[in-house]
Coordinates of C-alpha atoms and ligand atoms in Angstrom, one line a residue:
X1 CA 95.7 124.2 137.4
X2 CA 99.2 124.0 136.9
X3 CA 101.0 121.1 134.7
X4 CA 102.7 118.8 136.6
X5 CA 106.6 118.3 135.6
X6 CA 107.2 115.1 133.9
X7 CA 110.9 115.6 133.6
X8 CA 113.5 118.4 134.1
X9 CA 117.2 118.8 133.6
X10 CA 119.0 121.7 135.7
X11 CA 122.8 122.8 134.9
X12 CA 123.0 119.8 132.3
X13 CA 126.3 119.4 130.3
X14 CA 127.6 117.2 127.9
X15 CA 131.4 117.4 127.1
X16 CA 133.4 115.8 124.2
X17 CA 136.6 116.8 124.8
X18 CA 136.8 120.5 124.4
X19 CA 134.0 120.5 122.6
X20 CA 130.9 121.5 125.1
X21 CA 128.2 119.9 123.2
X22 CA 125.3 120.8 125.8
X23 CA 125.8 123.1 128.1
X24 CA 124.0 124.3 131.1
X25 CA 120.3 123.0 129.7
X26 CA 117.4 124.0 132.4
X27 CA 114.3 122.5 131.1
X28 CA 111.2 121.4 131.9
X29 CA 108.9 119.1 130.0
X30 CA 104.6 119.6 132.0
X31 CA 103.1 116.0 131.6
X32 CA 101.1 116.0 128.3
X33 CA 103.1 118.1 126.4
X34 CA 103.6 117.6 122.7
X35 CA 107.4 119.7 123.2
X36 CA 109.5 120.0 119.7
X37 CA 113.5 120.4 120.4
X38 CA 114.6 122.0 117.3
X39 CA 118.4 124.0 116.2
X40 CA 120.7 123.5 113.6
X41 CA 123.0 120.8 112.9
X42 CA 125.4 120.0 115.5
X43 CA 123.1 122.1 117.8
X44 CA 123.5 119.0 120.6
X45 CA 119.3 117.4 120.3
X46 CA 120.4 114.2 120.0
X47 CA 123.6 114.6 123.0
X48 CA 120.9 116.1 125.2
X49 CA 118.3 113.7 124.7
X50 CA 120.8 110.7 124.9
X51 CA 121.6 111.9 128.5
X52 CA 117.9 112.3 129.3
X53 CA 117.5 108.4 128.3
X54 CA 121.0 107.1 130.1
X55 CA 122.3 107.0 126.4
X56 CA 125.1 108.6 127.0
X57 CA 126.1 109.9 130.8
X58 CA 126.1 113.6 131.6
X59 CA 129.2 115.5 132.5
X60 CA 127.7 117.6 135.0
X61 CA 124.0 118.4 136.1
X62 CA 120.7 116.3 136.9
X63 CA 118.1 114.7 135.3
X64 CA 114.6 114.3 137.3
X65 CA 112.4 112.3 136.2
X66 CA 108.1 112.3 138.0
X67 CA 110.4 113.9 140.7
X68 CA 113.2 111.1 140.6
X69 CA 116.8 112.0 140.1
X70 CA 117.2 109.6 137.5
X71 CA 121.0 111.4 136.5
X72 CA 122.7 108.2 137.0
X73 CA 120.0 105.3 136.3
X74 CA 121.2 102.8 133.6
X75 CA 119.2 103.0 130.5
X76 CA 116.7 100.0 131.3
X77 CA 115.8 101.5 135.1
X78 CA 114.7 104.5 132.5
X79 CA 113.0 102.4 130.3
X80 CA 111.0 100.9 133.5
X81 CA 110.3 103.8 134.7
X82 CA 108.2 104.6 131.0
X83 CA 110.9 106.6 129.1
X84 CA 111.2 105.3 125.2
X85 CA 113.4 106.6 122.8
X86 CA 113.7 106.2 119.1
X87 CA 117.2 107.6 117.4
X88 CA 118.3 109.0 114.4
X89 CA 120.2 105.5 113.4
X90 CA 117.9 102.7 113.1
X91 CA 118.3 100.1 116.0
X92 CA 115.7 97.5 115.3
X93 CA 116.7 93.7 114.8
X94 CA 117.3 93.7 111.1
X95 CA 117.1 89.6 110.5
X96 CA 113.9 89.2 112.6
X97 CA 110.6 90.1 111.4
X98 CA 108.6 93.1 112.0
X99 CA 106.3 91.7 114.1
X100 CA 109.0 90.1 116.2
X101 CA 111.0 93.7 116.7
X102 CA 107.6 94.9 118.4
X103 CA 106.8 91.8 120.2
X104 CA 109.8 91.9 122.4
X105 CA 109.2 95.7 123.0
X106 CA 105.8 94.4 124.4
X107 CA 107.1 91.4 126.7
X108 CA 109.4 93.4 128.6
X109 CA 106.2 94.6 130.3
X110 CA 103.6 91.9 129.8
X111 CA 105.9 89.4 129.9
X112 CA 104.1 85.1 129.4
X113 CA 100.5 86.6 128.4
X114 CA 100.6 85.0 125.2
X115 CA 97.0 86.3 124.5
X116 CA 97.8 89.9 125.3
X117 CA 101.0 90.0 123.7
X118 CA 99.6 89.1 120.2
X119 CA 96.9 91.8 120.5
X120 CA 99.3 94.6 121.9
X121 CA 101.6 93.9 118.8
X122 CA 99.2 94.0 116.4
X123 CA 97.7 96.8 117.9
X124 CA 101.1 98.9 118.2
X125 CA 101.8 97.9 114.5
X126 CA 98.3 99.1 113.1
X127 CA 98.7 102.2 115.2
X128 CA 101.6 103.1 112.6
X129 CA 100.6 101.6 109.6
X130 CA 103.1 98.4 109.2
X131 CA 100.2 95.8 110.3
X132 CA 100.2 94.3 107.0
X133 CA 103.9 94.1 106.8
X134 CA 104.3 92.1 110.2
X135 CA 105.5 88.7 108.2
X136 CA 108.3 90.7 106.5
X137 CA 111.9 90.7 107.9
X138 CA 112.7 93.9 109.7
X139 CA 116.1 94.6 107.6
X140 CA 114.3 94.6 104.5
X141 CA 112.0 97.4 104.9
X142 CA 112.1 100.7 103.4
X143 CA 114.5 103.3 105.9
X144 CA 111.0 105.2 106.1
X145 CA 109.4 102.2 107.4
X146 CA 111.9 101.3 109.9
X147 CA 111.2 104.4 111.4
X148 CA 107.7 104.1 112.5
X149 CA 108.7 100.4 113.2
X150 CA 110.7 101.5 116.3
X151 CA 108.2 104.3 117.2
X152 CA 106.1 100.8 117.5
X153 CA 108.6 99.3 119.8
X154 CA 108.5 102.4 121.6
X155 CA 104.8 102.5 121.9
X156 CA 104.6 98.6 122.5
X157 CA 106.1 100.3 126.0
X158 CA 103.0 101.9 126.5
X159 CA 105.8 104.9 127.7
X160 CA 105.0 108.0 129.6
X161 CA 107.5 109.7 127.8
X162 CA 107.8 108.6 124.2
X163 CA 111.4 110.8 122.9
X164 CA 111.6 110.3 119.0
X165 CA 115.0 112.0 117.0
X166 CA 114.1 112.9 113.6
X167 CA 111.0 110.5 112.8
X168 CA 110.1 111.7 109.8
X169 CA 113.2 111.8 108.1
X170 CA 112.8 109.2 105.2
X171 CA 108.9 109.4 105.3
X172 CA 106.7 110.0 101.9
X173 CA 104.5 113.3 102.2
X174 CA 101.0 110.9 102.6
X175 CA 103.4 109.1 105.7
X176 CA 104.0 112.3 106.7
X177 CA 100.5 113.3 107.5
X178 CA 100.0 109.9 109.0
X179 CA 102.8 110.1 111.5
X180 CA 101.2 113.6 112.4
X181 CA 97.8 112.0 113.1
X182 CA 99.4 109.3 115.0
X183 CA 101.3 111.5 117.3
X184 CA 98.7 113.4 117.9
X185 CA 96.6 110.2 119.2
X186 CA 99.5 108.9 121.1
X187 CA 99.5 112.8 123.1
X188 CA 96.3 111.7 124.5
X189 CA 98.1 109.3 127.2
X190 CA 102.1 110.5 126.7
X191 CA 104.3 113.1 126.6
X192 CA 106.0 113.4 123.5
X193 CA 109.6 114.8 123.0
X194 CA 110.3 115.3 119.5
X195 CA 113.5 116.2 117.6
X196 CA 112.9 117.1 114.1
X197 CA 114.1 119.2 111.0
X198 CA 110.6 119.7 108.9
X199 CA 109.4 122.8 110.3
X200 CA 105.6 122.6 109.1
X201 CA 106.0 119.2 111.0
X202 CA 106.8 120.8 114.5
X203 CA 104.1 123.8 113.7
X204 CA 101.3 121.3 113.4
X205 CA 102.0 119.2 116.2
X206 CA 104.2 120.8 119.2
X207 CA 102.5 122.8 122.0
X208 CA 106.0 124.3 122.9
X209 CA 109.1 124.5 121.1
X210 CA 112.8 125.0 122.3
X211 CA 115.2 125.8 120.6
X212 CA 118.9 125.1 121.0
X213 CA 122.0 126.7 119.0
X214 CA 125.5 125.7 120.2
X215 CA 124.4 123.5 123.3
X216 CA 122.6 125.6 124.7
X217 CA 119.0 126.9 125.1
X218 CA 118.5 130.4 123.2
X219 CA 114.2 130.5 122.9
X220 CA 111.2 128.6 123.8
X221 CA 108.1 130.0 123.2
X222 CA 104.5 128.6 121.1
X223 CA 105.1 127.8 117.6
X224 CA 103.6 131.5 117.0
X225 CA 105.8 133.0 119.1
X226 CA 109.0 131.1 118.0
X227 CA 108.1 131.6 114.4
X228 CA 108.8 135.7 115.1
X229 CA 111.6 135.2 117.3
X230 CA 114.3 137.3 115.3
X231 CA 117.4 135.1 117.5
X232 CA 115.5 131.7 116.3
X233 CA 115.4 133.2 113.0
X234 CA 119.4 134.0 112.0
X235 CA 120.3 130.8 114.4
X236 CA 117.9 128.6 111.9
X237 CA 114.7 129.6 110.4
X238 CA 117.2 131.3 107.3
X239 CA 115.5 134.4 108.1
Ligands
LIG303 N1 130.3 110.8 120.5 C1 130.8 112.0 120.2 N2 132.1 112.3 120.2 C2 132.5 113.6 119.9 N3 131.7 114.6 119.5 C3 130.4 114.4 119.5 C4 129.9 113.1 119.8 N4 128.5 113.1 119.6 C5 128.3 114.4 119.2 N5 129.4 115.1 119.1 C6 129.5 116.5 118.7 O1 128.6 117.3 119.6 C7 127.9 118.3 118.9 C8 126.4 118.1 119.0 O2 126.1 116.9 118.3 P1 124.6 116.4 118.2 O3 124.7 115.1 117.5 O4 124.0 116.4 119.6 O5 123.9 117.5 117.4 P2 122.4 117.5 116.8 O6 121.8 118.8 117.2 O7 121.7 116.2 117.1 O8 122.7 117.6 115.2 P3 121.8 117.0 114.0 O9 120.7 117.9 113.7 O10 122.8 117.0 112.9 O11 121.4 115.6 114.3 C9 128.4 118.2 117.5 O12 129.5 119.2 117.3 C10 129.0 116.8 117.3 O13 130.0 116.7 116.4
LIG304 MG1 120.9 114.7 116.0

């Protein structure tokens, strides 16, 4: 049975300038997927995944979205439709507390069901590890921490697309290994597109990773088959 296509991009660009920061991206994300994005600094993940989340707006191309063309939907429309995004800056409310940040994730969608709201938080925050940190103020947890406190809000969603931009940067090895185990439980019910730098990271968990160099597209392929891609190797790997 073939995958159904959560999302696709054709012909997408992203200009600054002269600079062409993504350019001409054709790709397609099957419902399910764990997909890694990976390339070197500068490569353009976090330009092209801004304009698949209405971020920032393309300069040219589409965005389709379970078969929408969601190329010039606001950011919230996105959100509503079950896209959630996590970047590589930190935007949770630093002055209120944990539990707070992940509680108005969770209203946007359950909205005056006080019961239900409590238990979803909770539940989002024990998911990544920070239940027993709920009381403390948001700004005054390790950068680590703030991390998997926005892949809360994100989950809070309950996305079908969860997009996360270098998670693991900041994390201890042992949080490491627990944001690997959580990922892989959140795959059961959502896709998950994930930007990140720590190769044995992206071998243990994607299904599929693409590789962009220069904005555009230059291999996609199984981790196996990435990991002996000669192009992927000068463009990143170090050889
Ligand atoms: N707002 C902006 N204005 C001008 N240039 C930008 C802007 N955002 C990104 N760029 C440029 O676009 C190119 C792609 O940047 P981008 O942040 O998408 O790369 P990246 O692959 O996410 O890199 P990293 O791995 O370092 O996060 C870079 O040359 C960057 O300097
Ligand atoms: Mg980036």
């Amino acid at each position: 049975m073939a995958a159904v296509t959560l999302l696709s991009t054709r012909d997408l660009c992203r200009h600054f300038g002269g600079l062409r920061a993504v350019r001409d991206v054709d790709f397609d994300l099957p419902q399910g997927e764990i997909r890694a994005l990976i390339g070197p600094n500068g490569a353009g993940k976090t330009t092209f995944v801004s304009m698949l989340c209405g971020r920032i707006p393309a300069s040219s191309g589409t965005i389709t979205f379970q078969g929408q063309d969601v190329t010039h939907l606001p950011a919230h429309k996105r959100i509503s439709l079950g896209m959630a995004y996590t970047f590589q800056i930190t935007s949770i409310f630093g002055n209120l507390t944990v539990y707070e940040n992940v509680a108005l994730a969770v209203q946007h969608r359950l909205g005056r069901d006080h019961a239900a709201l409590k238990r979803e938080t909770l539940g989002a925050l024990a998911r990544v590890g920070l239940k027993a940190r709920a009381e403390q103020v948001a700004g005054d947890l390790a950068y680590g921490h703030q991390r998997l406190l926005e892949i809360a809000m994100g989950l809070g969603q309950e996305p079908k697309l969860l997009i996360l931009d270098e998670p693991t940067q900041g994390l201890s090895d042992g949080e490491i290994e627990e944001f690997i185990a959580l990922i892989r439980e959140v795959s059961a019910n959502t896709t998950v597109l994930l930007i990140e730098h720590n190769i044995p990271v992206v071998m243990a968990l994607a299904d599929t990773i693409t590789v962009l160099n220069f904005g555009r597209i230059i291999a996609e392929g199984t981790p196996a088959e990435i990991r002996a891609n000669m192009h992927v190797q000068e463009a990143y790997l170090g050889g």
